[in-house]
XYZ file of C-alpha atoms in Angstrom:
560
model
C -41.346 12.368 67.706
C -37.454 12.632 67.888
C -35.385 9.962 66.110
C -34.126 7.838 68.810
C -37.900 6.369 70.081
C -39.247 6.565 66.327
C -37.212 3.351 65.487
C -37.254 2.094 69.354
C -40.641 2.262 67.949
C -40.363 1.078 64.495
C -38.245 -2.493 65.147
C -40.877 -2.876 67.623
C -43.237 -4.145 64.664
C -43.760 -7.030 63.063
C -46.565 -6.177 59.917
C -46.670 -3.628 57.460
C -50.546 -2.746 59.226
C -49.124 -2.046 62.830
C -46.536 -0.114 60.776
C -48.712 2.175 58.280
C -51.259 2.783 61.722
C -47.768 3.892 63.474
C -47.192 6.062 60.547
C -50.478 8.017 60.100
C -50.628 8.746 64.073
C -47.285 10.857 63.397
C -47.804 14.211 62.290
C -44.330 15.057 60.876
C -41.206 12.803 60.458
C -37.783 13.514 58.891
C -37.005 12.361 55.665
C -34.336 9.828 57.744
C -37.373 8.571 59.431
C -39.405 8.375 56.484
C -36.587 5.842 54.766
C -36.292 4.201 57.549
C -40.366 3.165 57.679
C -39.873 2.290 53.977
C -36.883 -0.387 55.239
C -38.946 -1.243 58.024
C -41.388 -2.158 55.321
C -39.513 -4.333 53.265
C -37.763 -6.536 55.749
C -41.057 -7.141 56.802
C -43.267 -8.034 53.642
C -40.241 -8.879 51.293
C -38.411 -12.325 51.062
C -36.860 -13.858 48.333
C -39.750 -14.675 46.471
C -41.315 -11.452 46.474
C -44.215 -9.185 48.379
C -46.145 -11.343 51.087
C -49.203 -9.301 50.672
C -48.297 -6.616 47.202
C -51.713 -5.358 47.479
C -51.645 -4.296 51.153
C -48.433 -2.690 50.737
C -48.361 -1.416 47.284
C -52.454 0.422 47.748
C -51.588 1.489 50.708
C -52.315 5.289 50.773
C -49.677 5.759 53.216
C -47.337 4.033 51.155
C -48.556 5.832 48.002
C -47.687 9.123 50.308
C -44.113 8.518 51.068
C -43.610 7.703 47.443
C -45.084 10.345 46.471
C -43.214 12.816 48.589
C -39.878 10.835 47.895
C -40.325 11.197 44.438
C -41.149 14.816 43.744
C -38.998 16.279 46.532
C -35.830 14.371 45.838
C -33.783 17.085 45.640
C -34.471 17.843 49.373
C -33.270 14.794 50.764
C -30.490 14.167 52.757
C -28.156 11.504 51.305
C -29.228 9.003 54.012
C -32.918 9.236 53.445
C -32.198 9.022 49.501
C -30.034 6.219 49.387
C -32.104 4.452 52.418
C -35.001 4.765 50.574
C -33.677 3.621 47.144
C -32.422 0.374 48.896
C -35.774 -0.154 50.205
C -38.201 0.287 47.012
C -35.831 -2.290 44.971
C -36.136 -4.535 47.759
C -39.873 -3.799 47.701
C -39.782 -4.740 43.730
C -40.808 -0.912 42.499
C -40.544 -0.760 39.683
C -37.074 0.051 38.287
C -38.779 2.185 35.043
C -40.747 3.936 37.299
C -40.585 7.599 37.656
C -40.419 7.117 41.487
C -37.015 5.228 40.431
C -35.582 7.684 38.185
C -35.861 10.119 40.049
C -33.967 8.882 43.047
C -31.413 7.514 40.672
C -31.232 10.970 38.674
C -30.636 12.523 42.159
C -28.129 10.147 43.278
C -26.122 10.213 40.045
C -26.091 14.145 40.477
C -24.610 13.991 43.653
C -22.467 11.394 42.713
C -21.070 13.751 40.187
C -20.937 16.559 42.502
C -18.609 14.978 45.265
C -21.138 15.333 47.757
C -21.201 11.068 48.870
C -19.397 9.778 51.791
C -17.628 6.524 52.039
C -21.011 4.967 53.270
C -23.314 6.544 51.063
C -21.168 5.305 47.584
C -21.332 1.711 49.137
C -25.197 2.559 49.535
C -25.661 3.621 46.191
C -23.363 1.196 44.558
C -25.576 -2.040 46.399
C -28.314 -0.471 44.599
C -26.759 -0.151 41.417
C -25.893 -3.738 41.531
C -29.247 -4.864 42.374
C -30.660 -2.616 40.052
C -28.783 -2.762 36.778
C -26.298 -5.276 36.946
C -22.594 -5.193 35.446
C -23.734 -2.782 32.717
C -24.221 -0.036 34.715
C -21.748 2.810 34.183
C -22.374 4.486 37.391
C -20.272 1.492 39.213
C -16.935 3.045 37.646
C -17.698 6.455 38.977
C -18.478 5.111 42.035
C -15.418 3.038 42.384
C -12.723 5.910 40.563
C -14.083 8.069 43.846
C -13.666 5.229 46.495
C -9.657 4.977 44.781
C -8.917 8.541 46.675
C -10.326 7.617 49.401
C -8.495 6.558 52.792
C -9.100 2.317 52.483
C -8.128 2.181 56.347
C -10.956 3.869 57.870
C -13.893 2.346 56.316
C -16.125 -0.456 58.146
C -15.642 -4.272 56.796
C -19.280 -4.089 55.835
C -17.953 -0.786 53.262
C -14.778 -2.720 52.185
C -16.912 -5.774 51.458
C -19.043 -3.800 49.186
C -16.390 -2.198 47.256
C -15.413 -5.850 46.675
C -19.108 -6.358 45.393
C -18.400 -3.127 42.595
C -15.213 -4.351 41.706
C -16.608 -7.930 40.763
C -18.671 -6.370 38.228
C -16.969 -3.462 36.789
C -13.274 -4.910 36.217
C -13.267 -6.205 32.812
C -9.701 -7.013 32.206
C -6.787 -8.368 34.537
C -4.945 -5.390 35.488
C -8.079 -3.026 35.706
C -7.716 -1.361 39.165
C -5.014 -3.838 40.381
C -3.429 -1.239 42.462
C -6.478 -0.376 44.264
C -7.007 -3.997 45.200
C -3.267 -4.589 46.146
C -4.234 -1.859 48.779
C -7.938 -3.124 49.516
C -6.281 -6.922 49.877
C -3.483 -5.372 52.134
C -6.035 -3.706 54.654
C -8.502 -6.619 54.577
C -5.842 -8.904 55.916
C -5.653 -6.732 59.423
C -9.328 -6.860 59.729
C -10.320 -10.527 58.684
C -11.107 -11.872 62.541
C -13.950 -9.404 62.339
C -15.141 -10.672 58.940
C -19.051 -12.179 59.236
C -19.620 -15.789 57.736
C -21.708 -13.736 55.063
C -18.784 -10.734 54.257
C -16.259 -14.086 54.488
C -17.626 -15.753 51.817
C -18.034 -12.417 49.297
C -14.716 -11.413 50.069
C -13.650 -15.002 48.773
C -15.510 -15.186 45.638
C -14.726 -11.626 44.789
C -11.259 -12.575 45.063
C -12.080 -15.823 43.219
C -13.698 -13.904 40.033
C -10.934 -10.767 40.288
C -8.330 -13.749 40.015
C -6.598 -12.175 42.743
C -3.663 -15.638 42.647
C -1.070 -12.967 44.092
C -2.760 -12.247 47.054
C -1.921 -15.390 48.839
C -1.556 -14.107 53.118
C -5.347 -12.671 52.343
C -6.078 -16.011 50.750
C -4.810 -18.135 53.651
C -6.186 -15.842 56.388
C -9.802 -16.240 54.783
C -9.164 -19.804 54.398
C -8.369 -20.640 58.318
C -11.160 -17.648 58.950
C -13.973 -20.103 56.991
C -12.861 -23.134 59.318
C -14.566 -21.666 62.843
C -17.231 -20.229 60.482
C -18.460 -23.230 59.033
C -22.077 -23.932 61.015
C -22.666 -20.514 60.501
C -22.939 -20.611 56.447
C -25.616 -20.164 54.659
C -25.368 -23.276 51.718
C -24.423 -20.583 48.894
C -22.084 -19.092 51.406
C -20.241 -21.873 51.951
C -20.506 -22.941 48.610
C -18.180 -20.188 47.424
C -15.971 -20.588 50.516
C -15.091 -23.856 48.749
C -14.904 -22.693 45.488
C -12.261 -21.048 46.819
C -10.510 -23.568 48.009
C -10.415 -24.762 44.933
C -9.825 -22.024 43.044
C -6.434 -21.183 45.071
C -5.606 -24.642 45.451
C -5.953 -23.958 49.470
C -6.363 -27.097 51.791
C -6.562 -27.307 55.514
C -7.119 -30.116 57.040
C -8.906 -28.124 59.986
C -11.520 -27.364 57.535
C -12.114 -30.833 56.144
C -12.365 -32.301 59.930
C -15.082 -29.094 60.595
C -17.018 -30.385 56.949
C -16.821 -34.090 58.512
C -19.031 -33.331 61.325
C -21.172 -30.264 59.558
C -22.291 -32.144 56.755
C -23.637 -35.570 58.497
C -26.235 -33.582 60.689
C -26.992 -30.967 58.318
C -27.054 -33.504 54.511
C -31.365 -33.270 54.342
C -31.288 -29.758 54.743
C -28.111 -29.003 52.512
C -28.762 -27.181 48.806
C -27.982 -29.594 46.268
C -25.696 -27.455 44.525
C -23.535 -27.041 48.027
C -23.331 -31.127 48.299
C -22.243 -31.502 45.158
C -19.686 -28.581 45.803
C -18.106 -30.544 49.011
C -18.385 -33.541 46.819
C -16.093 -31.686 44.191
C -13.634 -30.518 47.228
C -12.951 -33.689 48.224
C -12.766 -35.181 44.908
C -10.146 -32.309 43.736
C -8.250 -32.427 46.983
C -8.270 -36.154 46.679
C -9.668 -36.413 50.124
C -11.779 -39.327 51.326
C -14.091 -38.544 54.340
C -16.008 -41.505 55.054
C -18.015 -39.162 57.546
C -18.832 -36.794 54.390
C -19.183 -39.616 51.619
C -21.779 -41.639 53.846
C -24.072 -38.816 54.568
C -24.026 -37.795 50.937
C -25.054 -41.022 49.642
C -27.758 -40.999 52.436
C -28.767 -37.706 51.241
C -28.998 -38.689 47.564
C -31.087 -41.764 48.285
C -33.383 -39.565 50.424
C -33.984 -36.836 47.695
C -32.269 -36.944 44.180
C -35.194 -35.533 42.276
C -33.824 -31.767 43.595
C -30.623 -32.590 41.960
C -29.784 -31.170 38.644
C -27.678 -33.377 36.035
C -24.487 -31.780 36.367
C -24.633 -32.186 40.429
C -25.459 -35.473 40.317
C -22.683 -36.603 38.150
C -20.892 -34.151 41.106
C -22.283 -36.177 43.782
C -21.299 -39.342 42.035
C -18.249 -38.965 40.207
C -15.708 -39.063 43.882
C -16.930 -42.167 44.524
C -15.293 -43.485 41.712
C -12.718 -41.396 41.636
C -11.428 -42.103 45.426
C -12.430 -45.415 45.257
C -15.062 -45.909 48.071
C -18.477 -47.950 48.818
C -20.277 -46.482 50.883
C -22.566 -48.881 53.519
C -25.444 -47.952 51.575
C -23.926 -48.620 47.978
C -26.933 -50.729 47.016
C -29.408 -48.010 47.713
C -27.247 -45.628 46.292
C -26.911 -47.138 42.523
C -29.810 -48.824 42.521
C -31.294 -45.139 42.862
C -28.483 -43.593 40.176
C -29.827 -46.694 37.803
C -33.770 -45.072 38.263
C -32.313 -41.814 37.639
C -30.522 -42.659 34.451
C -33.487 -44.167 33.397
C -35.989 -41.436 33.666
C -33.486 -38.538 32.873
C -30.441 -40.059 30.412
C -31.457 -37.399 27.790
C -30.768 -34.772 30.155
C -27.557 -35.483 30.616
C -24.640 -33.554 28.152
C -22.795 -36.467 26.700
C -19.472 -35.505 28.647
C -21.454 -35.600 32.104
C -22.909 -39.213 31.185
C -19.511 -40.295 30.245
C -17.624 -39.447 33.237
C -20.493 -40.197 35.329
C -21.072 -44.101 34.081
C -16.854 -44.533 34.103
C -16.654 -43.843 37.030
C -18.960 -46.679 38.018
C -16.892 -48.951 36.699
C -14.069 -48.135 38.957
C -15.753 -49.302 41.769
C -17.264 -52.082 40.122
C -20.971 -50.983 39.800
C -21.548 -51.861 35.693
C -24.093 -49.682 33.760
C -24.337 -52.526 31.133
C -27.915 -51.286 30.234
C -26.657 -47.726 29.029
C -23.681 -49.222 27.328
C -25.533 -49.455 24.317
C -26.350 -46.160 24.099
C -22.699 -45.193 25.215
C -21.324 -46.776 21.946
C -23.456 -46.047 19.439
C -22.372 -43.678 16.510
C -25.059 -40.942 17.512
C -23.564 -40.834 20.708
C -20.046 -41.002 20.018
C -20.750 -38.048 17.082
C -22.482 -35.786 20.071
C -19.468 -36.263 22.416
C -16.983 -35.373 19.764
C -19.035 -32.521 18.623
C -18.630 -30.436 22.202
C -15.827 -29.504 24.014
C -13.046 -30.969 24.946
C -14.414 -33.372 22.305
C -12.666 -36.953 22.013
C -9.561 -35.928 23.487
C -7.191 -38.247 25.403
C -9.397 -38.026 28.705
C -12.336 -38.907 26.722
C -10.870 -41.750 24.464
C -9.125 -43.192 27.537
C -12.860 -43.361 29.580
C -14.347 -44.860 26.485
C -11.651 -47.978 26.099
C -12.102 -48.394 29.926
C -15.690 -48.554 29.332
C -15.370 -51.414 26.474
C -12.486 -53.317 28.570
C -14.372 -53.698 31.517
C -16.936 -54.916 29.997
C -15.189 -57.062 27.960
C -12.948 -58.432 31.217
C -15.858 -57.881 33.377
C -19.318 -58.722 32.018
C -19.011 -61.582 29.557
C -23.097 -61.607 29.513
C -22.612 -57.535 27.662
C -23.752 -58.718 24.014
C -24.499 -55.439 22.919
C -22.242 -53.251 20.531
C -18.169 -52.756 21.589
C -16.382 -49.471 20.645
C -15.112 -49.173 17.555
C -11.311 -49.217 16.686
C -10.166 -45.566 15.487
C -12.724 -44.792 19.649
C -10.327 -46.240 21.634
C -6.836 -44.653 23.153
C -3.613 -46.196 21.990
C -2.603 -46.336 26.035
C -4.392 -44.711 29.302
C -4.127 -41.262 29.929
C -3.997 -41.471 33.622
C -2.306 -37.916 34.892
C -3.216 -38.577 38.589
C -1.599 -41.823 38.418
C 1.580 -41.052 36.573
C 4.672 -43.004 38.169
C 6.797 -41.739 41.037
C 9.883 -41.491 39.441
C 12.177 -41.427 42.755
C 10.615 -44.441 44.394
C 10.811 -46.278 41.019
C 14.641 -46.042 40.959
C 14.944 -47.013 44.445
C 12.994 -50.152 43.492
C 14.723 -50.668 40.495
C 18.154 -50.444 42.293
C 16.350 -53.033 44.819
C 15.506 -55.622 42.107
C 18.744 -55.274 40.563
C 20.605 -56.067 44.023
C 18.022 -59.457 43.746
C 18.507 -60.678 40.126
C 22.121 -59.385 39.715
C 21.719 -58.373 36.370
C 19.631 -55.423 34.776
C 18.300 -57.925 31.763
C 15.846 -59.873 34.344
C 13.044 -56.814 34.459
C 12.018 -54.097 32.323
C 10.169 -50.794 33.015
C 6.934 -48.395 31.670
C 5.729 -51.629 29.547
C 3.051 -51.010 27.305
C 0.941 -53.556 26.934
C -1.659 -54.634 24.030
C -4.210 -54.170 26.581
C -3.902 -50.388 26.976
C -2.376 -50.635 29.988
C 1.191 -49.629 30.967
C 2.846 -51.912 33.466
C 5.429 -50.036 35.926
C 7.698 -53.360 36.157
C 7.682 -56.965 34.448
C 8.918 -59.953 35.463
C 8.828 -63.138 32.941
C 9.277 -66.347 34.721
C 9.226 -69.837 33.062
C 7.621 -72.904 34.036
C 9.724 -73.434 36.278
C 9.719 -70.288 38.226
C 13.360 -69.445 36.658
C 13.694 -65.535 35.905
C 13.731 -64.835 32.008
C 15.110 -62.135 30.745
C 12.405 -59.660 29.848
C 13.033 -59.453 26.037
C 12.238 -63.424 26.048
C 9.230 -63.764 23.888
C 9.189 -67.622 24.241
C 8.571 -70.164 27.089
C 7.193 -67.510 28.939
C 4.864 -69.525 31.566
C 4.317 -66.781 34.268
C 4.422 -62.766 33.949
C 4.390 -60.619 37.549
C 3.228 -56.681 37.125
C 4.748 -54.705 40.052
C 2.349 -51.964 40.487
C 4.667 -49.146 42.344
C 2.547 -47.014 43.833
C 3.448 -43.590 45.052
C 1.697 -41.305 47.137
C -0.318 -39.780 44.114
C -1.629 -42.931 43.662
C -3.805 -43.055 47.063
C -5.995 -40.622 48.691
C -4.546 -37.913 50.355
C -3.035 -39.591 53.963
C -4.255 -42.528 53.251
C -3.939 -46.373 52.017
C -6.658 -46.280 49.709
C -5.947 -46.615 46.335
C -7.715 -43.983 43.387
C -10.196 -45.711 40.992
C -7.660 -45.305 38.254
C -5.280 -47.515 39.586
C -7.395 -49.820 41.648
C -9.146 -51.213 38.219
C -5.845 -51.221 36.595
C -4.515 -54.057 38.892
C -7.696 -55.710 38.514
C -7.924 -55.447 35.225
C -4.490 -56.892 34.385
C -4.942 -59.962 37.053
C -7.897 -61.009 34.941
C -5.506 -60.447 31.679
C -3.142 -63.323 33.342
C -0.597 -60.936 35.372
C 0.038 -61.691 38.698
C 0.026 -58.619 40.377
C 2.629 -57.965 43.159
C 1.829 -54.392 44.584
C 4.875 -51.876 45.645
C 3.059 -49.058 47.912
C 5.470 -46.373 49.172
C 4.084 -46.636 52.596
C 5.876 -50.183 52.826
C 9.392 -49.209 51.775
C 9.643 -45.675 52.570
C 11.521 -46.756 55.767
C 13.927 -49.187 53.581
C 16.979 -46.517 53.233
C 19.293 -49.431 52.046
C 19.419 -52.180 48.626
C 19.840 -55.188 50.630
C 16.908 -54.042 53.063
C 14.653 -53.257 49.522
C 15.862 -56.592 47.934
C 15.195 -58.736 51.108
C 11.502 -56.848 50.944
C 11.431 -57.117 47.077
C 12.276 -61.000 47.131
C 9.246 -61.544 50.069
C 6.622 -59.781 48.137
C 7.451 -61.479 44.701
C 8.927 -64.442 45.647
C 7.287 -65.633 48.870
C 7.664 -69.174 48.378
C 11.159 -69.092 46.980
C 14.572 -69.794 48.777
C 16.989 -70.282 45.790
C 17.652 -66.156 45.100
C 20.280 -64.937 47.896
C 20.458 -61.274 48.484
């Protein structure tokens, strides 16, 4: 039977029986024909957990032929029907100490050595290899010192993908091969539209792992690329996709909107570890989807027992973080509370910390793990593994113990000890916007005339840093702010900036949300100064005149 109608033939069945009574009815067949049975084989027995039927296949005497022949006659096998054939035993799960094996790998290493592989057939033989033997394998850097003299612009994207692949796990330091990939990046760039959703996403994290920061057009292209692609992912697909987003720092707010209506229809099907990877996008990116955060807490409370540690403290963390309830809050930490329960051992100390802070942010209290939080064993575990009790740490600890100081008067069990808690909040997201702070400091100083009636940055005894204070007596008179006494009143403005909110949006982070209601229930009265409110005052009267409405609404006796 010629070629052409043997796999007309071939793709036309769906067992390995129909195929092995196929095979015996032929008399002869080409070694390309013979590989191609053995593929045939294993896309139709093999999935990802191994041999439908082993026995069937594996017995067969058919089978047991074509191994037979492909292992004693390797020498007299065209590169096709070797490399075909060696792709289709390892998917098969042959053995890879098998004689069979060696001897197609002893054949293809000879040739290798020889110069006698094509473009195609060093991709085929290097898929193997990675299969096979993994990053150790020394036949990867012959493979990919040949593919450098090669001529990058005529191979297929499925060939330039795979080179990608070998270069992943044979590039040990920074500047191994960089010149090759400066050439591989450049032609991948003119063929990206014709990227799959499956070469996408390995040309991404191979990019990702070669820390390929320079390559920033190839970067971008992928990026916009991943937006249209974004149904078609599989969930470890499109989990790399957004590790590169976050990787490069990319965001495109094409891709979010194409997440916001993926997610919500496909949340109960979703790998765990790809939620809690969009989860970590948005939290990164400061982004709050309501469309994305609602179907993940839907999808939590439906299934959490799939759900390692680490991703649920993923899953759980941007809630806090971006400040958001979802409509199904009550489900949701009434569910995290069950969890902790059953599984708080599992959890490393750092995960548990930054999980159960950022609870607090949003005002859910895990006053029955508090205990446990500040007890010495505990504190002696967190310190003992990286980062240790850095200022992070320290700073999520003394929120811990203030809320529940300011927060849950009925928490009787131990607080955290002295030399525990940070000196002041480390609070990086939040730091001030130093422009829009001297515009409002010009503003107040247009107001009270003199520059002795506020100060700014004040730390407090409370941990907290104000941005501006006010002192006022009883009499709502303006004291100057080094006035210790016959101080009846204090105002905090709270200038926010844009880093203080989620990205386009009035929504305040955790961070800063609890520290305005923290310091209203220490006795400030807290006047807030958001930048989307005075970004359109260009003058000082127009700020005072705003200023003196916001912080003294009920006052006519200060003239602008």
């Amino acid at each position: 039977m010629d070629e052409q109608p043997f796999f007309r033939k071939l793709n036309s069945l769906f067992t390995s029986k129909e195929i092995f009574d196929f095979l015996s009815s032929l008399e002869i067949m080409s070694d390309t024909m013979a590989s191609g049975a053995l593929q045939r084989i294993s896309e139709v027995e093999a999935d990802d957990n191994g041999l439908k039927n082993p026995e069937g296949v594996l017995e067969n005497k058919v089978f047991r032929a074509l191994c037979f022949q492909f292992e004693f006659e390797s020498s007299k096998l065209s590169n096709t029907g070797l490399l075909n054939a060696l792709q289709a035993l390892i998917k098969l799960r042959i053995d890879p100490q098998s004689t069979l094996m060696a001897s197609l790998l002893s054949e293809g290493e000879e040739r290798l050595g020889k110069g006698q592989l094509t473009v195609k057939n060093l991709c085929a033989l290097g898929e193997s290899l990675i299969e096979l033997e993994g990053p150790s394998c020394a036949m990867l850097e012959q493979i990919v010192n040949h593919m450098q003299d090669k001529d990058i612009e005529k191979w297929s994207p499925r060939e330039m993908v795979m080179v990608y692949k070998m270069l992943q796990v044979t590039v040990r330091e920074r500047e191994q091969y960089q010149d090759f990939l400066n050439r591989l990046n450049s032609v991948t760039l003119t063929i990206v539209s014709q990227l799959s959703p499956k070469f996408t996403s390995i040309v991404l994290n191979s990019l990702v792992v070669l820390h390929q920061t320079q390559a920033v057009p190839l970067v971008t292209a992928l990026c916009k690329r991943s937006v249209r692609l974004i149904p078609y992912f599989t969930g470890d697909e499109l989990a790399n996709v957004l590790e590169a987003f976050l990787y490069f720092g990319h965001r495109e707010q094409t891709f979010t909107e194409a997440l916001e209506t993926h997610v919500p229809k496909s949340i109960f099907t979703m790998h765990p570890r790809t939620v809690s990877k969009v989860m970590q996008y948005c939290c990164q990116k400061m982004i709050l989807s309501k469309p994305i955060f609602d179907a993940v807490a839907e999808g939590f409370i439906s299934d959490v027992d799939r759900f390692t540690t680490d991703q649920i403290a993923e899953c759980i963390v941007p809630f806090g973080t971006l400040n958001y309830l979802p409509p199904s809050a009550s489900s949701l930490f009434r569910k995290l509370e069950t969890v902790l329960h059953t599984r708080f051992t599992h959890f490393q100390p750092h995960t548990l910390l930054n999980l159960l802070h950022s609870c607090v942010l949003i005002q859910r209290y895990p006053v029955n793990f508090l205990p446990k939080i500040f007890s010495p064993y505990f504190l002696q575990k967190l310190q003992a593994q990286p980062p240790g009790l850095d200022r992070i740490v320290t700073s999520q600890l003394t929120r811990l113990f203030l809320t529940v100081t300011l927060e849950c008067p009925f928490y009787e069990g131990p607080k955290l000890l002295p030399k525990y808690q940070a000196k002041a909040f480390f609070t990086p997201c939040s730091s001030l916007d130093v422009h829009l702070m001297k515009r409002v400091k010009a503003g107040l100083l247009y107001l009270l005339k003199k520059r002795i009636y506020f100060a700014s940055e004040v730390s407090t005894p409370y941990f907290y840093a104000v941005d501006i204070e006010i002192k006022l007596d009883e009499e709502g008179f303006v004291l100057p702010a080094a006035q210790r006494e016959e101080v009846h009143r204090r105002i905090a403005l709270c200038v926010d900036g844009q880093n203080r909110f989620c990205i386009n949006s009035h929504n305040l982070l955790g961070e800063e949300a609890i520290k305005q209601r923290h310091l209203q229930l220490l006795g400030y009265e807290v006047v807030q100064i958001p930048f989307f409110e005075i970004e359109s005052l260009h003058n000082c009267r127009k700020m005072a005149e705003y200023l003196h409405k916001k912080i003294f609404p009920h006052t006519y006796g200060l003239s602008c």
